[in-house]
Amino acid sequence: MACTLAAVTDGVILQVGGLHPTAERELATTYGAVRLPSGPERAAFLDERGADVTVAVTGAGMDAELIGALPRLAAVINLGVGYDSVDVAALKPRGIALSNTPDVLTDCVADLAVGGLIDVFRGLSASDRFVRRGEWAAGRKFPLQRRVSGARVGILGLGRIGRAIAHRLEAFGCTVAYHNRRRVDDVPYAYAATPVELAHDADAVIVVTPGGTGTQALVSAEVIAALGPDGYLVNVARGSVVDQDALVTALTTGALGGAALDVFTDEPRVPEELFALDNVVLLPHIGSATVETREAMAQLVLSNLERFLADGTLVTPVPL
Ligand code: 8YV
């Protein structure tokens, strides 16, 4: 810990960006948290109050500059399992602790990944548009799509969410393979040594690896080419894990069969070239966005804060 516990509990709790309403309410009422202003007032706030802040609670991330403006910061409590928007390199040397929200969102993200896979294979969103445009009523037939049951699915990143996806796909009779930094011993799925190998032998690849520098463009042009015109990509991880330019080119030229994308490199901006493509499902980063899961994430954020203020430890710490 960077500060003594007394010094932490004396300090200001800073809310960075919007959070779940439960968390915001509780932060304000129980902890008297202050929200970091945006726009021109931000710099003045940091000048005046930055040195009082001991804990930051964020769903929007924290860059090195903001961390640097908070000299007494002892913990960052992140709403979300992914913490790639928090500059970990700026936390480490100062011994600032970090927590995230694992486990509580595993099922919902896995559900969405499988939902995206089914949508893009069977053309659910596209056929919904077909009906609404009146094409069915006009006597036209929606083109035949691809079968999900029995498909060969590669999972890129066999962590908690990857395993939950694999488990669901087993019920569909899919053949599951995976690529992971490390081989996982206790699973019955085939291990692919590289993402290219994974894609080469799959009808679809589901991307569920954490974001950040280590996985930047892991799904390269070569991986996309290995999936090919009959292959599909589902991304519920981070936009940064996929070479988005290569993906857009492959989709617009027919070099990739289709994609279901919940995440993008520059959210909320989505490449407009994809808007007209019926073989692409575009989602607004909703992996964990259910009433139940977001409430559970908010509660876990609050538990981490409560524990940190009580004894300087975290319920779900990120090992740094
Ligand atoms: C939300 C997520 O984007 O947990 C994550 O890493 O990507 C999602 O659950 C995030 O929690 C919103 O702040």
mmCIF file of C-alpha atoms and ligand atoms in Angstrom:
data_model
loop_
_atom_site.group_PDB
_atom_site.id
_atom_site.type_symbol
_atom_site.label_atom_id
_atom_site.label_comp_id
_atom_site.label_asym_id
_atom_site.label_seq_id
_atom_site.Cartn_x
_atom_site.Cartn_y
_atom_site.Cartn_z
ATOM 1 C CA MET A 1 0.000 0.000 0.000
ATOM 2 C CA ALA A 2 1.192 3.465 -0.835
ATOM 3 C CA CYS A 3 -0.332 5.135 2.262
ATOM 4 C CA THR A 4 -1.280 4.068 5.756
ATOM 5 C CA LEU A 5 -4.876 3.007 6.262
ATOM 6 C CA ALA A 6 -5.704 6.091 8.310
ATOM 7 C CA ALA A 7 -4.403 8.293 5.538
ATOM 8 C CA VAL A 8 -6.630 6.449 3.060
ATOM 9 C CA THR A 9 -9.840 6.635 5.088
ATOM 10 C CA ASP A 10 -9.265 10.350 5.653
ATOM 11 C CA GLY A 11 -9.107 10.982 1.941
ATOM 12 C CA VAL A 12 -11.600 11.729 -0.804
ATOM 13 C CA ILE A 13 -13.220 8.974 -2.890
ATOM 14 C CA LEU A 14 -13.227 10.023 -6.520
ATOM 15 C CA GLN A 15 -15.764 8.781 -9.057
ATOM 16 C CA VAL A 16 -14.250 8.773 -12.545
ATOM 17 C CA GLY A 17 -16.881 8.653 -15.308
ATOM 18 C CA GLY A 18 -20.401 7.258 -15.096
ATOM 19 C CA LEU A 19 -21.110 4.109 -13.090
ATOM 20 C CA HIS A 20 -24.137 1.947 -12.394
ATOM 21 C CA PRO A 21 -26.833 3.990 -10.543
ATOM 22 C CA THR A 22 -26.586 1.741 -7.451
ATOM 23 C CA ALA A 23 -22.856 2.375 -7.203
ATOM 24 C CA GLU A 24 -23.199 6.107 -7.859
ATOM 25 C CA ARG A 25 -25.906 6.498 -5.228
ATOM 26 C CA GLU A 26 -24.033 4.539 -2.603
ATOM 27 C CA LEU A 27 -20.756 6.308 -3.348
ATOM 28 C CA ALA A 28 -22.360 9.703 -2.942
ATOM 29 C CA THR A 29 -24.477 8.957 0.131
ATOM 30 C CA THR A 30 -22.314 6.576 2.169
ATOM 31 C CA TYR A 31 -18.868 7.727 1.126
ATOM 32 C CA GLY A 32 -19.424 11.358 0.133
ATOM 33 C CA ALA A 33 -17.634 10.594 -3.125
ATOM 34 C CA VAL A 34 -16.872 13.421 -5.507
ATOM 35 C CA ARG A 35 -17.263 13.029 -9.258
ATOM 36 C CA LEU A 36 -14.366 14.123 -11.434
ATOM 37 C CA PRO A 37 -15.710 16.964 -13.567
ATOM 38 C CA SER A 38 -15.255 16.801 -17.316
ATOM 39 C CA GLY A 39 -14.343 19.710 -19.581
ATOM 40 C CA PRO A 40 -12.577 22.855 -18.431
ATOM 41 C CA GLU A 41 -13.388 22.342 -14.725
ATOM 42 C CA ARG A 42 -11.401 19.127 -14.598
ATOM 43 C CA ALA A 43 -7.939 20.714 -14.403
ATOM 44 C CA ALA A 44 -9.025 23.163 -11.678
ATOM 45 C CA PHE A 45 -10.587 20.309 -9.697
ATOM 46 C CA LEU A 46 -7.402 18.244 -9.901
ATOM 47 C CA ASP A 47 -5.321 21.254 -8.820
ATOM 48 C CA GLU A 48 -7.524 21.902 -5.806
ATOM 49 C CA ARG A 49 -8.598 18.422 -4.743
ATOM 50 C CA GLY A 50 -6.260 15.974 -6.510
ATOM 51 C CA ALA A 51 -3.992 15.698 -3.480
ATOM 52 C CA ASP A 52 -6.934 14.656 -1.260
ATOM 53 C CA VAL A 53 -8.008 11.673 -3.351
ATOM 54 C CA THR A 54 -7.053 8.275 -1.949
ATOM 55 C CA VAL A 55 -9.397 5.928 -3.829
ATOM 56 C CA ALA A 56 -10.752 6.194 -7.367
ATOM 57 C CA VAL A 57 -13.776 4.239 -8.577
ATOM 58 C CA THR A 58 -14.002 4.055 -12.344
ATOM 59 C CA GLY A 59 -15.881 2.502 -15.224
ATOM 60 C CA ALA A 60 -14.215 4.783 -17.727
ATOM 61 C CA GLY A 61 -10.550 4.035 -17.129
ATOM 62 C CA MET A 62 -7.677 6.112 -15.796
ATOM 63 C CA ASP A 63 -4.666 7.231 -17.791
ATOM 64 C CA ALA A 64 -1.175 7.949 -16.484
ATOM 65 C CA GLU A 65 -1.826 11.690 -16.435
ATOM 66 C CA LEU A 66 -4.864 11.354 -14.180
ATOM 67 C CA ILE A 67 -3.092 8.869 -11.916
ATOM 68 C CA GLY A 68 -0.155 11.288 -11.734
ATOM 69 C CA ALA A 69 -2.489 14.090 -10.656
ATOM 70 C CA LEU A 70 -3.539 12.065 -7.586
ATOM 71 C CA PRO A 71 -0.397 11.811 -5.420
ATOM 72 C CA ARG A 72 -2.119 10.023 -2.487
ATOM 73 C CA LEU A 73 -4.002 7.522 -4.619
ATOM 74 C CA ALA A 74 -3.893 4.096 -2.940
ATOM 75 C CA ALA A 75 -6.500 2.083 -4.865
ATOM 76 C CA VAL A 76 -8.356 2.035 -8.164
ATOM 77 C CA ILE A 77 -11.643 0.155 -8.092
ATOM 78 C CA ASN A 78 -12.681 -0.766 -11.608
ATOM 79 C CA LEU A 79 -16.225 -1.533 -12.726
ATOM 80 C CA GLY A 80 -15.620 -4.259 -15.304
ATOM 81 C CA VAL A 81 -13.542 -7.384 -15.542
ATOM 82 C CA GLY A 82 -11.357 -5.813 -18.230
ATOM 83 C CA TYR A 83 -9.040 -3.126 -16.905
ATOM 84 C CA ASP A 84 -7.111 -2.284 -20.069
ATOM 85 C CA SER A 85 -8.378 1.307 -19.812
ATOM 86 C CA VAL A 86 -6.491 1.705 -16.520
ATOM 87 C CA ASP A 87 -2.787 2.450 -17.004
ATOM 88 C CA VAL A 88 -1.394 -0.378 -14.904
ATOM 89 C CA ALA A 89 2.199 0.720 -15.581
ATOM 90 C CA ALA A 90 1.426 3.963 -13.758
ATOM 91 C CA LEU A 91 -0.025 2.088 -10.743
ATOM 92 C CA LYS A 92 2.719 -0.471 -10.244
ATOM 93 C CA PRO A 93 5.697 1.654 -9.180
ATOM 94 C CA ARG A 94 3.522 3.497 -6.665
ATOM 95 C CA GLY A 95 2.084 0.308 -5.174
ATOM 96 C CA ILE A 96 -1.462 1.410 -5.991
ATOM 97 C CA ALA A 97 -3.908 -1.493 -5.669
ATOM 98 C CA LEU A 98 -6.439 -2.383 -8.378
ATOM 99 C CA SER A 99 -9.643 -4.409 -8.307
ATOM 100 C CA ASN A 100 -11.975 -5.548 -11.100
ATOM 101 C CA THR A 101 -15.317 -7.379 -11.281
ATOM 102 C CA PRO A 102 -14.662 -10.983 -12.379
ATOM 103 C CA ASP A 103 -17.079 -13.940 -12.141
ATOM 104 C CA VAL A 104 -20.311 -11.972 -11.741
ATOM 105 C CA LEU A 105 -20.408 -11.200 -15.479
ATOM 106 C CA THR A 106 -19.092 -14.521 -16.812
ATOM 107 C CA ASP A 107 -22.497 -15.994 -17.667
ATOM 108 C CA CYS A 108 -23.878 -12.905 -19.370
ATOM 109 C CA VAL A 109 -20.806 -12.386 -21.547
ATOM 110 C CA ALA A 110 -20.799 -16.083 -22.460
ATOM 111 C CA ASP A 111 -24.512 -15.905 -23.281
ATOM 112 C CA LEU A 112 -23.895 -12.948 -25.560
ATOM 113 C CA ALA A 113 -20.984 -14.644 -27.319
ATOM 114 C CA VAL A 114 -23.134 -17.668 -28.125
ATOM 115 C CA GLY A 115 -26.017 -15.362 -29.073
ATOM 116 C CA GLY A 116 -23.739 -13.488 -31.472
ATOM 117 C CA LEU A 117 -22.524 -16.757 -32.957
ATOM 118 C CA ILE A 118 -26.072 -17.970 -33.545
ATOM 119 C CA ASP A 119 -27.124 -14.602 -34.929
ATOM 120 C CA VAL A 120 -24.343 -14.407 -37.472
ATOM 121 C CA PHE A 121 -24.583 -18.088 -38.475
ATOM 122 C CA ARG A 122 -28.360 -18.081 -38.850
ATOM 123 C CA GLY A 123 -28.868 -14.483 -39.903
ATOM 124 C CA LEU A 124 -31.257 -13.565 -37.075
ATOM 125 C CA SER A 125 -30.734 -9.807 -37.176
ATOM 126 C CA ALA A 126 -30.610 -9.828 -40.963
ATOM 127 C CA SER A 127 -33.813 -11.850 -41.280
ATOM 128 C CA ASP A 128 -35.539 -9.554 -38.801
ATOM 129 C CA ARG A 129 -34.659 -6.641 -41.101
ATOM 130 C CA PHE A 130 -35.892 -8.713 -44.067
ATOM 131 C CA VAL A 131 -39.300 -9.161 -42.439
ATOM 132 C CA ARG A 132 -39.545 -5.513 -41.404
ATOM 133 C CA ARG A 133 -38.692 -4.359 -44.924
ATOM 134 C CA GLY A 134 -41.713 -6.339 -46.128
ATOM 135 C CA GLU A 135 -39.647 -8.705 -48.228
ATOM 136 C CA TRP A 136 -41.219 -11.851 -46.780
ATOM 137 C CA ALA A 137 -44.695 -10.440 -47.282
ATOM 138 C CA ALA A 138 -43.715 -9.663 -50.860
ATOM 139 C CA GLY A 139 -43.038 -13.357 -51.439
ATOM 140 C CA ARG A 140 -39.249 -13.335 -51.296
ATOM 141 C CA LYS A 141 -37.262 -16.066 -49.520
ATOM 142 C CA PHE A 142 -34.564 -15.329 -46.995
ATOM 143 C CA PRO A 143 -31.372 -17.061 -48.184
ATOM 144 C CA LEU A 144 -30.361 -20.287 -46.455
ATOM 145 C CA GLN A 145 -27.839 -19.742 -43.688
ATOM 146 C CA ARG A 146 -25.304 -21.848 -41.794
ATOM 147 C CA ARG A 147 -25.882 -24.523 -39.156
ATOM 148 C CA VAL A 148 -24.627 -23.868 -35.610
ATOM 149 C CA SER A 149 -25.038 -27.344 -34.129
ATOM 150 C CA GLY A 150 -21.939 -29.377 -34.811
ATOM 151 C CA ALA A 151 -19.840 -26.405 -35.973
ATOM 152 C CA ARG A 152 -16.122 -26.265 -35.205
ATOM 153 C CA VAL A 153 -15.579 -23.310 -32.897
ATOM 154 C CA GLY A 154 -12.214 -21.948 -31.795
ATOM 155 C CA ILE A 155 -12.053 -19.985 -28.573
ATOM 156 C CA LEU A 156 -9.278 -17.443 -28.290
ATOM 157 C CA GLY A 157 -8.647 -17.092 -24.556
ATOM 158 C CA LEU A 158 -9.779 -19.965 -22.331
ATOM 159 C CA GLY A 159 -10.255 -18.079 -19.082
ATOM 160 C CA ARG A 160 -13.432 -17.987 -17.040
ATOM 161 C CA ILE A 161 -15.584 -16.582 -19.840
ATOM 162 C CA GLY A 162 -13.946 -18.757 -22.500
ATOM 163 C CA ARG A 163 -14.725 -21.868 -20.480
ATOM 164 C CA ALA A 164 -18.334 -20.765 -19.975
ATOM 165 C CA ILE A 165 -18.679 -20.311 -23.736
ATOM 166 C CA ALA A 166 -17.134 -23.724 -24.392
ATOM 167 C CA HIS A 167 -19.513 -25.309 -21.904
ATOM 168 C CA ARG A 168 -22.508 -23.800 -23.696
ATOM 169 C CA LEU A 169 -21.193 -24.888 -27.101
ATOM 170 C CA GLU A 170 -20.837 -28.473 -25.916
ATOM 171 C CA ALA A 171 -24.624 -28.518 -25.578
ATOM 172 C CA PHE A 172 -24.802 -27.585 -29.279
ATOM 173 C CA GLY A 173 -22.611 -30.532 -30.219
ATOM 174 C CA CYS A 174 -19.896 -28.145 -31.393
ATOM 175 C CA THR A 175 -16.286 -29.232 -31.642
ATOM 176 C CA VAL A 176 -14.421 -26.800 -29.433
ATOM 177 C CA ALA A 177 -10.734 -25.949 -29.712
ATOM 178 C CA TYR A 178 -8.837 -23.114 -28.067
ATOM 179 C CA HIS A 179 -5.722 -21.044 -28.070
ATOM 180 C CA ASN A 180 -4.460 -19.549 -24.843
ATOM 181 C CA ARG A 181 -1.153 -18.139 -23.635
ATOM 182 C CA ARG A 182 -0.795 -21.311 -21.639
ATOM 183 C CA ARG A 183 -2.246 -24.711 -22.371
ATOM 184 C CA VAL A 184 -5.095 -25.545 -19.948
ATOM 185 C CA ASP A 185 -4.788 -29.018 -18.454
ATOM 186 C CA ASP A 186 -8.252 -29.832 -17.196
ATOM 187 C CA VAL A 187 -10.296 -29.384 -20.382
ATOM 188 C CA PRO A 188 -11.202 -31.852 -23.119
ATOM 189 C CA TYR A 189 -10.715 -29.320 -25.946
ATOM 190 C CA ALA A 190 -7.951 -29.430 -28.549
ATOM 191 C CA TYR A 191 -5.199 -26.862 -28.075
ATOM 192 C CA ALA A 192 -4.041 -24.811 -31.057
ATOM 193 C CA ALA A 193 -0.480 -23.537 -30.761
ATOM 194 C CA THR A 194 -1.254 -20.246 -32.532
ATOM 195 C CA PRO A 195 -4.312 -18.126 -33.349
ATOM 196 C CA VAL A 196 -3.706 -18.854 -37.057
ATOM 197 C CA GLU A 197 -3.817 -22.588 -36.409
ATOM 198 C CA LEU A 198 -6.988 -22.124 -34.363
ATOM 199 C CA ALA A 199 -8.662 -20.175 -37.167
ATOM 200 C CA HIS A 200 -7.488 -22.538 -39.865
ATOM 201 C CA ASP A 201 -9.372 -25.494 -38.370
ATOM 202 C CA ALA A 202 -12.500 -23.598 -37.259
ATOM 203 C CA ASP A 203 -15.814 -22.499 -38.755
ATOM 204 C CA ALA A 204 -15.818 -19.651 -36.231
ATOM 205 C CA VAL A 205 -13.441 -18.057 -33.777
ATOM 206 C CA ILE A 206 -14.762 -16.394 -30.633
ATOM 207 C CA VAL A 207 -12.428 -13.778 -29.191
ATOM 208 C CA VAL A 208 -12.570 -13.561 -25.404
ATOM 209 C CA THR A 209 -8.998 -12.786 -24.412
ATOM 210 C CA PRO A 210 -8.263 -9.708 -22.262
ATOM 211 C CA GLY A 211 -7.381 -6.471 -24.041
ATOM 212 C CA GLY A 212 -4.173 -4.528 -23.483
ATOM 213 C CA THR A 213 -0.701 -4.417 -24.967
ATOM 214 C CA GLY A 214 -0.100 -8.184 -24.874
ATOM 215 C CA THR A 215 -3.057 -8.981 -27.124
ATOM 216 C CA GLN A 216 -2.988 -5.984 -29.489
ATOM 217 C CA ALA A 217 -4.130 -7.186 -32.969
ATOM 218 C CA LEU A 218 -3.720 -10.825 -31.944
ATOM 219 C CA VAL A 219 -6.407 -11.471 -34.540
ATOM 220 C CA SER A 220 -4.260 -10.290 -37.421
ATOM 221 C CA ALA A 221 -4.931 -10.179 -41.162
ATOM 222 C CA GLU A 222 -3.349 -13.630 -41.290
ATOM 223 C CA VAL A 223 -5.768 -15.037 -38.694
ATOM 224 C CA ILE A 224 -8.705 -13.529 -40.566
ATOM 225 C CA ALA A 225 -7.407 -15.020 -43.837
ATOM 226 C CA ALA A 226 -7.125 -18.428 -42.125
ATOM 227 C CA LEU A 227 -10.826 -18.234 -41.236
ATOM 228 C CA GLY A 228 -11.584 -17.403 -44.854
ATOM 229 C CA PRO A 229 -14.781 -16.726 -46.824
ATOM 230 C CA ASP A 230 -16.691 -19.459 -45.004
ATOM 231 C CA GLY A 231 -15.440 -18.488 -41.549
ATOM 232 C CA TYR A 232 -16.937 -16.234 -38.897
ATOM 233 C CA LEU A 233 -15.470 -14.078 -36.165
ATOM 234 C CA VAL A 234 -17.220 -13.235 -32.895
ATOM 235 C CA ASN A 235 -15.592 -10.613 -30.664
ATOM 236 C CA VAL A 236 -16.852 -10.001 -27.128
ATOM 237 C CA ALA A 237 -13.432 -9.053 -25.732
ATOM 238 C CA ARG A 238 -11.909 -5.756 -26.808
ATOM 239 C CA GLY A 239 -11.721 -4.093 -30.223
ATOM 240 C CA SER A 240 -7.952 -3.797 -29.798
ATOM 241 C CA VAL A 241 -7.525 -7.575 -29.948
ATOM 242 C CA VAL A 242 -8.542 -7.562 -33.633
ATOM 243 C CA ASP A 243 -6.842 -5.720 -36.497
ATOM 244 C CA GLN A 244 -10.008 -3.778 -37.265
ATOM 245 C CA ASP A 245 -8.833 -2.380 -40.610
ATOM 246 C CA ALA A 246 -8.012 -5.888 -41.815
ATOM 247 C CA LEU A 247 -11.375 -7.110 -40.522
ATOM 248 C CA VAL A 248 -13.317 -4.393 -42.336
ATOM 249 C CA THR A 249 -11.416 -5.101 -45.561
ATOM 250 C CA ALA A 250 -12.054 -8.840 -45.263
ATOM 251 C CA LEU A 251 -15.761 -8.321 -44.601
ATOM 252 C CA THR A 252 -16.306 -5.804 -47.376
ATOM 253 C CA THR A 253 -14.449 -7.932 -49.931
ATOM 254 C CA GLY A 254 -16.024 -11.249 -48.917
ATOM 255 C CA ALA A 255 -12.695 -12.658 -47.711
ATOM 256 C CA LEU A 256 -14.375 -13.406 -44.361
ATOM 257 C CA GLY A 257 -17.810 -15.013 -44.121
ATOM 258 C CA GLY A 258 -19.209 -12.795 -41.374
ATOM 259 C CA ALA A 259 -18.741 -11.358 -37.907
ATOM 260 C CA ALA A 260 -20.612 -10.603 -34.705
ATOM 261 C CA LEU A 261 -18.926 -7.691 -32.960
ATOM 262 C CA ASP A 262 -19.738 -6.339 -29.516
ATOM 263 C CA VAL A 263 -16.536 -4.312 -29.258
ATOM 264 C CA PHE A 264 -14.600 -1.926 -31.510
ATOM 265 C CA THR A 265 -11.278 -0.137 -31.436
ATOM 266 C CA ASP A 266 -12.697 3.370 -31.033
ATOM 267 C CA GLU A 267 -16.046 2.967 -29.271
ATOM 268 C CA PRO A 268 -18.694 4.152 -29.769
ATOM 269 C CA ARG A 269 -17.493 4.666 -33.326
ATOM 270 C CA VAL A 270 -18.212 1.700 -35.584
ATOM 271 C CA PRO A 271 -16.769 1.559 -39.123
ATOM 272 C CA GLU A 272 -19.606 2.715 -41.380
ATOM 273 C CA GLU A 273 -18.530 0.333 -44.139
ATOM 274 C CA LEU A 274 -20.069 -2.415 -42.007
ATOM 275 C CA PHE A 275 -23.509 -0.855 -41.725
ATOM 276 C CA ALA A 276 -24.744 -2.198 -45.060
ATOM 277 C CA LEU A 277 -23.496 -5.759 -44.528
ATOM 278 C CA ASP A 278 -26.140 -8.306 -43.544
ATOM 279 C CA ASN A 279 -23.480 -10.850 -42.579
ATOM 280 C CA VAL A 280 -22.232 -8.594 -39.780
ATOM 281 C CA VAL A 281 -23.957 -8.241 -36.409
ATOM 282 C CA LEU A 282 -23.112 -4.953 -34.695
ATOM 283 C CA LEU A 283 -23.695 -4.630 -30.957
ATOM 284 C CA PRO A 284 -23.038 -1.626 -28.679
ATOM 285 C CA HIS A 285 -20.712 -3.326 -26.129
ATOM 286 C CA ILE A 286 -23.479 -5.066 -24.201
ATOM 287 C CA GLY A 287 -21.663 -8.195 -22.974
ATOM 288 C CA SER A 288 -22.438 -7.568 -19.312
ATOM 289 C CA ALA A 289 -25.412 -5.294 -19.868
ATOM 290 C CA THR A 290 -28.251 -7.022 -18.049
ATOM 291 C CA VAL A 291 -30.103 -5.691 -15.023
ATOM 292 C CA GLU A 292 -28.926 -8.609 -12.886
ATOM 293 C CA THR A 293 -25.277 -8.586 -13.885
ATOM 294 C CA ARG A 294 -24.747 -4.842 -13.801
ATOM 295 C CA GLU A 295 -26.297 -4.772 -10.309
ATOM 296 C CA ALA A 296 -23.943 -7.566 -9.215
ATOM 297 C CA MET A 297 -20.987 -5.671 -10.699
ATOM 298 C CA ALA A 298 -22.013 -2.526 -8.802
ATOM 299 C CA GLN A 299 -22.266 -4.509 -5.567
ATOM 300 C CA LEU A 300 -18.812 -5.985 -6.114
ATOM 301 C CA VAL A 301 -17.394 -2.509 -6.687
ATOM 302 C CA LEU A 302 -18.931 -1.390 -3.405
ATOM 303 C CA SER A 303 -17.654 -4.474 -1.563
ATOM 304 C CA ASN A 304 -14.148 -3.763 -2.816
ATOM 305 C CA LEU A 305 -14.378 -0.170 -1.638
ATOM 306 C CA GLU A 306 -15.781 -1.129 1.741
ATOM 307 C CA ARG A 307 -13.062 -3.740 2.299
ATOM 308 C CA PHE A 308 -10.295 -1.417 1.191
ATOM 309 C CA LEU A 309 -11.399 1.300 3.562
ATOM 310 C CA ALA A 310 -11.761 -1.238 6.363
ATOM 311 C CA ASP A 311 -8.463 -3.083 6.131
ATOM 312 C CA GLY A 312 -6.561 -1.997 3.024
ATOM 313 C CA THR A 313 -7.286 -5.209 1.090
ATOM 314 C CA LEU A 314 -9.581 -5.889 -1.858
ATOM 315 C CA VAL A 315 -12.213 -8.582 -2.463
ATOM 316 C CA THR A 316 -11.207 -9.126 -6.083
ATOM 317 C CA PRO A 317 -7.707 -7.706 -6.462
ATOM 318 C CA VAL A 318 -5.928 -7.717 -9.805
ATOM 319 C CA PRO A 319 -2.412 -9.115 -9.286
ATOM 320 C CA LEU A 320 -0.053 -6.420 -10.539
HETATM 321 C C1 8YV B 1 -18.430 -3.222 -19.567
HETATM 322 C C2 8YV B 1 -16.710 -5.032 -19.919
HETATM 323 O O1 8YV B 1 -17.950 -2.624 -20.667
HETATM 324 O O2 8YV B 1 -16.326 -5.975 -17.814
HETATM 325 C C3 8YV B 1 -15.846 -5.589 -18.853
HETATM 326 O O3 8YV B 1 -14.630 -5.661 -19.071
HETATM 327 O O4 8YV B 1 -16.287 -4.876 -21.013
HETATM 328 C C4 8YV B 1 -18.129 -4.698 -19.642
HETATM 329 O O5 8YV B 1 -18.617 -5.383 -18.593
HETATM 330 C C5 8YV B 1 -17.869 -2.439 -18.460
HETATM 331 O O6 8YV B 1 -18.069 -3.012 -17.268
HETATM 332 C C6 8YV B 1 -18.472 -1.040 -18.445
HETATM 333 O O7 8YV B 1 -17.784 -0.224 -17.602
#
